[in-house]
């Protein structure tokens, strides 16, 4: 087999294929160039999902007239000067201007002016060659027009999706650019209607309102400015869920990235507050010194590497987790929504009064009359307010019914108690234990015994005192005090068996144990509760950091607002 050099027209198209995958790739590259040029307004127009036309106009610094033709030559760039620049990339585009790659697979017209009243230049390029060139005038900025994408590569053209699908990818590209750069005004028109318009007023919330609307934005949590160095943006409350990661927008120094490390950090933050297979709405920007992040790892520029990946993971996960813990109040259900679509915790300050000492397995001794309304009035002397949810009773011994100033609350007693126990088991490295009057011998299978031996330290950290007592036998002397009165031997067997199940394999062993312990020890559907037990559970739930959901991500409480009740009873 003989070796030969590829003709330039073939090698150029191969190289272009690494950069230009579909119309949205062209849009993304040209948006990067416009942003790097300091544009404050960017207009995007497309036709037929970008297959027929893509035109991007910006008011950036422009290209000097004598360099416009050079800009469409391969390996031309305004981004890099020396090889050392690769270690501290501060521009969005950095592999040349990408114009040569576009000209290799489409007809490209580039016109640019550096200052109004000064002469500019326009060139027409095709197959990476300048076909025409002429002087122009006009306002400062650059306009790039791309026609007939992949017209000379029918095989690539056939692999493009339907017009609506390709347009969706373009909308996503423009939306991400707008969210990553709220100081820039973006507009996208597809020949039929305007798809995106943002004001460019430097306010991320305003950009979110323009893209998502007030209904969704009102249910996002804004990270307090300046509280966490290097991380800014919005995260969704646990009930606001999506079936895919499409609405997770993560940026590093303004660059949108699809990064496994960052995605894992977000998943870790939402662990135990959102069901498996459901995803939040997130827009976050991480500001990191350029030398600490490598963006030159993939042709699409969507993947990055961090010099201190562990620190980035921990900082992002902890920041989102703290934001979720601050979500103590959520707006009540509106009349245009299903009855039970929202959750709400009325609050007085950041925390309500803490409840009584941890309840037993059944949350208290039981008995006693229901609390009177006066028990829930403000206390002027201290300025503190006692809980405003007043338990009224149970529905089928499963849901606690409570009254409050906003309407009627329904609390899933098992989910609520599960959350209380889950947080209680994880709030101390040395969990309090209760000693058994008589040590209990527990026989396990060989497989279960091996698993317990491997995770005995995790069990001890949760409050179990368990030691080997023969080939497959264990001696149990103490259990976590948070679990109340239980059949210790049976309970340990159930914990070990369930902690090994496939449903929990995505969690670390210690978290699987916490999850299993909380689920096993919580009151069950069908358990009758006395009024003081209901009150204790409500107060303990209110004291939780993430009390709006159980560890599985299901809601613990829902609100039927006064407005909704009035509507259903015809009082409006």
XYZ file of C-alpha atoms in Angstrom:
572
model
C 0.000 0.000 0.000
C 1.557 3.292 -1.105
C 1.617 6.434 1.029
C 0.540 9.719 -0.518
C -0.304 13.209 0.641
C -4.004 14.116 0.650
C -5.029 16.931 -1.686
C -5.752 20.177 0.209
C -9.454 20.124 -0.706
C -9.869 16.692 0.929
C -7.760 17.339 4.026
C -9.553 20.652 4.502
C -12.965 18.998 4.482
C -11.789 16.290 6.887
C -10.431 18.911 9.284
C -13.624 20.932 8.936
C -15.664 17.851 9.831
C -14.043 17.810 13.276
C -15.298 21.331 13.967
C -18.505 21.641 11.903
C -20.827 18.779 12.779
C -24.158 20.500 12.092
C -25.585 24.036 11.644
C -25.465 24.642 15.393
C -21.686 24.083 15.261
C -21.381 27.011 12.847
C -23.532 29.167 15.113
C -21.500 28.267 18.182
C -18.155 29.053 16.510
C -19.358 32.383 15.153
C -20.893 33.360 18.496
C -17.530 32.665 20.141
C -15.828 34.978 17.662
C -18.382 37.738 18.235
C -18.057 37.504 22.018
C -14.268 37.476 21.819
C -14.523 40.659 19.735
C -16.284 42.393 22.641
C -19.734 42.503 21.056
C -22.606 43.886 23.148
C -25.308 42.993 20.619
C -25.496 39.850 18.496
C -28.232 39.070 15.963
C -28.627 35.569 14.541
C -30.818 34.753 11.527
C -31.294 31.240 10.115
C -33.392 29.587 7.440
C -34.377 25.930 7.085
C -32.791 25.034 10.405
C -29.510 26.610 9.285
C -29.137 24.393 6.228
C -29.938 27.184 3.766
C -28.714 30.245 5.682
C -26.920 31.270 8.851
C -26.166 34.950 9.357
C -24.622 36.438 12.490
C -24.143 40.158 12.956
C -22.297 41.737 15.889
C -21.171 45.185 17.002
C -17.741 44.021 18.141
C -14.317 45.458 17.382
C -14.212 44.199 13.805
C -11.292 42.975 11.676
C -8.774 45.361 10.075
C -9.428 45.620 6.304
C -6.051 44.170 5.356
C -6.705 41.073 7.506
C -10.228 40.115 6.443
C -9.029 37.824 3.651
C -6.381 36.347 5.976
C -9.111 35.483 8.514
C -10.570 32.796 6.230
C -7.235 31.063 5.688
C -6.565 27.859 7.616
C -4.581 28.242 10.860
C -5.152 31.987 10.983
C -6.031 33.270 14.457
C -6.310 36.341 16.623
C -6.455 34.239 19.794
C -2.929 32.904 20.293
C 0.551 34.357 19.990
C 2.913 31.861 21.653
C 2.693 28.222 22.698
C 2.504 29.377 26.324
C -0.908 30.899 25.564
C -2.333 27.362 25.346
C -1.830 27.007 29.110
C -3.915 30.088 29.938
C -6.615 30.410 27.292
C -8.903 33.335 28.049
C -10.912 33.463 24.814
C -13.869 31.308 23.800
C -12.458 30.500 20.387
C -8.838 29.451 20.136
C -8.347 27.085 17.170
C -8.163 29.863 14.635
C -11.292 31.785 13.702
C -13.058 28.597 12.453
C -13.866 30.570 9.301
C -11.677 28.343 7.117
C -13.496 25.258 8.349
C -16.847 26.837 7.539
C -15.638 27.946 4.094
C -14.543 24.349 3.404
C -18.134 23.070 3.659
C -20.240 26.113 2.659
C -20.221 29.466 0.921
C -19.063 32.140 3.355
C -19.326 35.903 3.117
C -17.363 37.896 5.698
C -17.717 41.652 6.015
C -16.156 43.692 8.808
C -15.629 47.317 9.805
C -13.411 48.449 12.670
C -14.919 51.927 13.114
C -17.924 53.742 11.723
C -16.891 56.075 8.925
C -13.753 54.050 8.233
C -13.395 51.714 5.250
C -14.076 48.041 5.837
C -13.719 44.905 3.737
C -15.938 42.120 2.461
C -14.775 38.771 1.088
C -16.614 35.823 -0.455
C -14.953 32.459 0.206
C -15.726 29.014 -1.108
C -13.730 25.773 -0.742
C -11.336 27.663 1.545
C -10.465 30.134 -1.223
C -11.322 33.815 -1.495
C -13.454 34.225 -4.626
C -14.290 37.927 -4.391
C -13.100 40.867 -2.324
C -14.327 44.467 -2.171
C -14.284 47.562 0.075
C -17.365 48.453 2.156
C -18.503 50.984 4.740
C -21.024 51.033 7.550
C -21.299 50.626 11.304
C -18.566 48.992 13.339
C -18.804 45.240 13.644
C -18.798 42.009 11.684
C -21.364 40.090 9.673
C -20.813 36.474 8.643
C -23.220 34.897 6.153
C -23.109 31.134 5.547
C -25.119 29.616 2.695
C -25.597 26.052 1.508
C -23.978 24.195 4.402
C -22.554 20.836 3.248
C -23.736 21.531 -0.319
C -20.552 19.932 -1.686
C -20.701 17.002 0.737
C -24.059 15.270 0.058
C -23.271 12.436 2.465
C -22.895 14.881 5.372
C -26.032 16.724 4.304
C -28.056 13.518 4.416
C -27.005 12.897 8.013
C -28.517 16.159 9.220
C -31.811 15.815 11.074
C -35.161 17.409 10.312
C -35.339 21.183 10.101
C -37.106 21.430 13.468
C -34.407 19.320 15.169
C -31.537 21.350 13.749
C -33.301 24.563 14.706
C -33.658 23.216 18.250
C -29.887 22.747 18.458
C -29.365 26.317 17.245
C -31.828 27.686 19.806
C -29.925 25.769 22.496
C -26.595 27.226 21.333
C -27.896 30.799 21.369
C -29.652 30.289 24.697
C -26.471 29.005 26.323
C -24.476 31.931 24.974
C -27.088 34.342 26.337
C -27.071 32.734 29.782
C -23.278 32.686 29.894
C -23.046 36.353 28.842
C -25.987 38.312 30.265
C -24.202 41.578 29.454
C -24.768 40.900 25.748
C -28.122 41.361 23.994
C -28.970 38.333 21.833
C -31.642 37.920 19.170
C -32.422 34.792 17.124
C -34.887 34.782 14.216
C -35.596 31.712 12.103
C -37.302 33.362 9.146
C -40.742 32.809 10.645
C -40.572 34.226 14.148
C -38.258 35.422 16.863
C -37.008 32.516 18.969
C -34.704 34.225 21.483
C -34.358 37.816 22.653
C -32.448 38.944 25.750
C -31.869 42.542 26.888
C -28.137 42.388 27.635
C -28.466 44.409 30.854
C -25.824 42.390 32.767
C -28.502 40.767 34.971
C -28.683 36.970 34.727
C -32.176 36.963 36.235
C -33.406 39.212 33.425
C -31.888 36.874 30.848
C -33.567 33.915 32.549
C -36.908 35.722 32.527
C -36.548 36.390 28.807
C -35.770 32.747 28.068
C -37.810 30.759 30.605
C -40.508 33.163 31.799
C -41.496 34.320 35.274
C -43.316 31.117 36.248
C -40.128 29.066 36.227
C -37.704 31.773 37.355
C -39.762 32.491 40.465
C -39.043 28.940 41.600
C -35.255 29.164 41.243
C -32.849 29.832 44.095
C -30.235 32.504 43.461
C -26.827 31.940 44.975
C -26.103 34.947 47.216
C -23.662 37.222 45.350
C -20.191 37.078 46.804
C -21.032 34.388 49.347
C -19.257 31.623 47.475
C -16.096 32.727 45.721
C -16.132 31.809 42.067
C -19.661 30.308 41.713
C -22.680 32.391 40.700
C -26.100 31.646 39.279
C -29.379 29.883 40.000
C -30.457 26.373 40.995
C -33.954 24.903 41.075
C -35.808 23.851 44.161
C -36.284 20.076 44.519
C -39.829 19.964 43.148
C -38.827 21.636 39.862
C -37.685 18.601 37.888
C -36.953 17.626 34.304
C -36.727 14.232 32.586
C -33.320 15.086 31.042
C -30.250 17.239 31.695
C -31.246 19.667 28.923
C -31.875 22.525 31.364
C -28.587 22.165 33.235
C -26.323 24.955 31.967
C -22.838 24.967 33.473
C -20.232 27.533 32.476
C -16.534 27.831 33.220
C -15.292 31.405 32.755
C -18.308 32.064 30.529
C -17.721 28.946 28.394
C -20.600 26.445 28.291
C -19.290 22.986 29.102
C -20.662 19.458 29.176
C -18.359 18.074 31.821
C -18.705 14.798 33.714
C -17.046 16.114 36.859
C -19.367 19.102 37.133
C -22.428 16.982 36.302
C -21.431 14.529 39.025
C -21.041 17.377 41.525
C -24.564 18.594 40.733
C -25.941 15.059 41.067
C -24.205 14.731 44.426
C -25.799 17.974 45.619
C -29.298 16.768 44.677
C -28.747 13.295 46.086
C -31.538 12.384 48.505
C -33.695 15.347 47.451
C -34.594 14.393 43.852
C -35.653 10.991 42.496
C -33.284 8.956 40.336
C -33.768 9.786 36.664
C -35.027 13.316 37.345
C -32.896 16.427 36.874
C -32.913 20.047 38.078
C -32.880 23.354 36.242
C -29.495 24.973 36.827
C -27.544 27.941 35.455
C -24.153 28.330 37.131
C -20.907 29.997 36.148
C -17.606 28.974 37.736
C -14.863 31.583 37.638
C -11.511 29.806 37.720
C -8.008 31.115 36.916
C -7.285 30.209 33.258
C -4.125 28.331 34.180
C -6.204 26.046 36.448
C -8.409 24.726 33.638
C -7.531 23.074 30.306
C -10.129 23.771 27.607
C -8.028 22.358 24.775
C -9.172 18.738 25.103
C -11.935 18.287 22.516
C -12.778 19.725 19.063
C -16.237 20.812 20.233
C -14.657 22.765 23.133
C -17.393 21.415 25.431
C -15.113 19.327 27.634
C -12.536 20.685 30.070
C -10.038 19.398 32.610
C -9.301 20.933 35.992
C -5.917 21.042 37.655
C -7.595 20.583 41.069
C -10.622 18.528 40.093
C -11.337 17.307 43.623
C -11.524 20.833 44.985
C -13.810 21.954 42.134
C -16.105 18.974 42.756
C -16.369 19.602 46.485
C -16.857 23.339 46.159
C -19.594 23.075 43.524
C -21.455 20.281 45.314
C -21.321 22.043 48.678
C -22.445 25.360 47.182
C -25.514 23.860 45.508
C -26.315 21.843 48.629
C -26.247 24.988 50.778
C -28.566 26.724 48.325
C -31.024 23.826 48.517
C -30.924 23.939 52.311
C -31.985 27.592 52.169
C -35.194 26.722 50.283
C -37.570 26.830 53.247
C -40.426 28.590 51.492
C -42.032 27.878 48.140
C -44.985 29.730 46.604
C -48.360 28.002 47.052
C -50.160 26.259 44.217
C -51.674 28.646 41.688
C -55.137 28.215 40.263
C -53.857 27.253 36.821
C -51.974 24.265 38.216
C -52.983 20.854 39.517
C -54.137 20.798 43.121
C -51.056 19.154 44.592
C -48.228 20.482 42.483
C -46.238 22.511 44.997
C -44.754 22.334 48.446
C -44.565 25.061 51.046
C -43.070 25.539 54.468
C -44.239 28.720 56.232
C -41.336 30.155 58.141
C -40.453 32.738 60.730
C -36.840 33.629 60.103
C -34.496 30.989 58.815
C -35.574 28.250 61.218
C -38.584 27.457 63.313
C -38.248 26.503 66.940
C -36.689 23.105 67.304
C -38.972 20.339 68.467
C -38.758 18.163 71.551
C -36.032 15.558 72.057
C -35.849 12.973 69.212
C -39.097 10.883 69.189
C -39.092 7.092 69.575
C -39.993 4.705 66.746
C -43.585 5.955 67.038
C -42.668 9.601 67.664
C -43.775 9.896 71.296
C -45.766 8.449 74.125
C -49.092 9.133 72.404
C -52.373 10.432 73.750
C -53.314 13.943 74.788
C -55.796 16.449 73.365
C -55.157 18.325 70.115
C -53.280 21.605 70.556
C -55.433 24.709 70.726
C -55.028 27.542 68.214
C -53.493 29.715 70.948
C -50.571 27.293 71.134
C -49.441 28.584 67.728
C -49.676 32.328 68.235
C -46.554 34.545 68.238
C -44.692 34.962 71.480
C -44.162 38.739 71.839
C -41.676 38.406 74.685
C -39.104 36.512 72.620
C -40.076 37.552 69.125
C -40.133 33.907 68.075
C -43.076 32.190 66.460
C -44.047 28.639 67.246
C -44.994 26.323 64.363
C -47.940 27.636 62.357
C -49.041 24.227 61.046
C -51.630 22.836 63.469
C -52.251 19.073 63.132
C -55.922 18.137 62.746
C -55.726 14.388 62.237
C -54.779 11.605 59.826
C -56.133 10.327 56.529
C -56.096 6.508 56.471
C -53.312 6.616 59.083
C -50.980 7.694 56.264
C -51.222 11.454 55.766
C -51.234 14.066 58.504
C -53.733 16.848 57.902
C -52.666 20.228 59.271
C -54.095 23.748 59.117
C -52.032 26.881 58.603
C -52.331 30.509 57.533
C -51.906 29.639 53.846
C -54.406 26.804 53.647
C -54.470 23.071 54.258
C -51.317 20.946 54.462
C -51.017 17.220 53.794
C -47.898 15.544 55.186
C -46.765 12.052 54.211
C -45.887 10.712 57.651
C -43.483 8.030 56.389
C -41.652 10.357 53.972
C -41.445 13.089 56.609
C -40.108 10.809 59.340
C -37.685 9.228 56.863
C -36.201 12.653 56.103
C -35.939 13.478 59.809
C -34.093 10.250 60.583
C -31.884 10.470 57.488
C -30.573 13.901 58.493
C -30.314 12.973 62.153
C -28.169 9.955 61.297
C -25.840 12.092 59.202
C -25.473 15.138 61.446
C -22.832 13.678 63.743
C -19.670 11.733 63.106
C -20.242 9.994 66.438
C -23.957 9.175 66.402
C -25.524 8.659 69.849
C -26.239 5.036 70.653
C -28.521 3.137 72.954
C -27.041 0.095 74.655
C -28.964 -3.152 74.573
C -29.707 -4.693 77.970
C -28.435 -8.023 76.660
C -26.034 -8.316 73.689
C -27.739 -10.077 70.778
C -26.150 -12.664 68.504
C -27.035 -12.232 64.814
C -26.410 -15.011 62.290
C -25.815 -13.955 58.680
C -25.061 -15.726 55.426
C -21.444 -15.875 54.315
C -22.049 -13.155 51.690
C -23.839 -10.890 54.165
C -21.118 -11.456 56.752
C -18.428 -10.466 54.238
C -20.328 -7.295 53.378
C -20.796 -6.369 57.024
C -17.118 -6.957 57.740
C -16.198 -4.595 54.910
C -18.540 -1.878 56.177
C -18.405 -2.350 59.944
C -16.806 1.079 60.394
C -19.710 2.740 58.547
C -22.161 0.960 60.847
C -20.256 2.028 63.948
C -20.243 5.644 62.742
C -24.039 5.477 62.575
C -24.328 4.152 66.114
C -24.148 0.354 65.835
C -21.823 -1.542 68.154
C -21.266 -4.790 66.278
C -18.315 -7.206 66.440
C -17.517 -10.557 64.850
C -18.621 -13.540 66.912
C -17.758 -16.618 64.901
C -17.466 -17.412 61.163
C -20.812 -15.810 60.187
C -22.145 -14.575 63.516
C -22.007 -11.058 64.943
C -22.568 -9.709 68.422
C -24.752 -6.606 68.555
C -24.419 -4.489 71.713
C -25.903 -1.122 70.699
C -28.016 0.537 67.991
C -28.486 4.190 66.945
C -30.593 5.980 69.530
C -32.434 7.844 66.764
C -34.160 4.599 65.803
C -36.063 4.149 69.046
C -37.275 0.763 70.233
C -36.662 -1.946 67.627
C -36.012 -5.663 67.301
C -32.252 -5.190 66.991
C -31.336 -8.568 65.462
C -34.088 -8.517 62.839
C -33.326 -4.919 62.073
C -29.618 -5.518 61.448
C -30.411 -8.400 59.084
C -32.817 -6.204 57.107
C -30.332 -3.356 56.930
C -27.525 -5.553 55.605
C -29.795 -7.230 53.065
C -31.300 -4.024 51.737
C -28.048 -2.050 51.681
C -26.684 -4.583 49.174
C -29.636 -4.238 46.781
C -29.112 -2.827 43.310
C -31.458 0.083 44.018
C -28.804 1.677 46.226
C -25.623 0.837 44.322
C -25.262 4.399 42.984
C -24.702 5.625 46.557
C -21.666 5.267 48.771
C -21.950 2.520 51.382
C -22.362 4.947 54.285
C -25.214 6.743 52.514
C -26.853 3.449 51.583
C -26.835 2.518 55.262
C -28.292 5.871 56.310
C -30.952 5.568 53.644
C -31.854 2.030 54.659
C -31.841 2.816 58.372
C -34.111 5.814 57.926
C -36.520 3.961 55.663
C -36.736 0.936 57.965
C -37.127 2.919 61.173
C -39.607 5.554 59.975
C -43.271 5.295 60.827
C -45.161 3.463 58.137
C -48.304 4.043 56.190
C -51.067 2.696 58.413
C -49.440 3.609 61.732
C -51.848 5.621 63.917
C -50.329 8.724 65.482
C -51.506 10.765 68.452
C -51.679 14.549 68.209
C -48.471 15.102 70.173
C -46.705 12.622 67.881
C -47.947 14.511 64.821
C -46.816 17.798 66.333
C -43.387 16.383 67.147
C -42.967 15.079 63.610
C -43.978 18.413 62.078
C -41.535 20.345 64.262
C -38.709 17.908 63.515
C -39.421 18.121 59.789
C -39.356 21.921 59.930
C -35.911 21.754 61.536
C -34.462 19.660 58.676
C -32.076 21.269 56.209
C -33.766 19.598 53.226
C -37.195 18.835 54.639
C -39.193 19.396 51.449
C -38.437 15.887 50.173
C -37.664 12.466 51.576
C -34.259 10.860 50.827
C -35.815 9.257 47.718
C -36.750 12.694 46.385
C -40.499 12.395 46.947
C -42.366 15.339 48.516
C -42.958 15.269 52.263
C -45.660 17.959 52.330
C -48.040 19.599 49.875
C -50.231 22.662 50.205
C -53.833 23.145 49.164
C -53.933 26.930 49.261
C -56.852 28.978 50.542
C -57.334 30.364 47.028
C -57.537 26.875 45.579
C -60.004 25.747 48.241
C -62.172 28.816 47.607
C -62.220 28.011 43.907
C -63.130 24.366 44.419
C -65.993 25.315 46.745
C -67.244 28.012 44.388
C -66.392 30.909 46.684
C -64.533 32.904 44.036
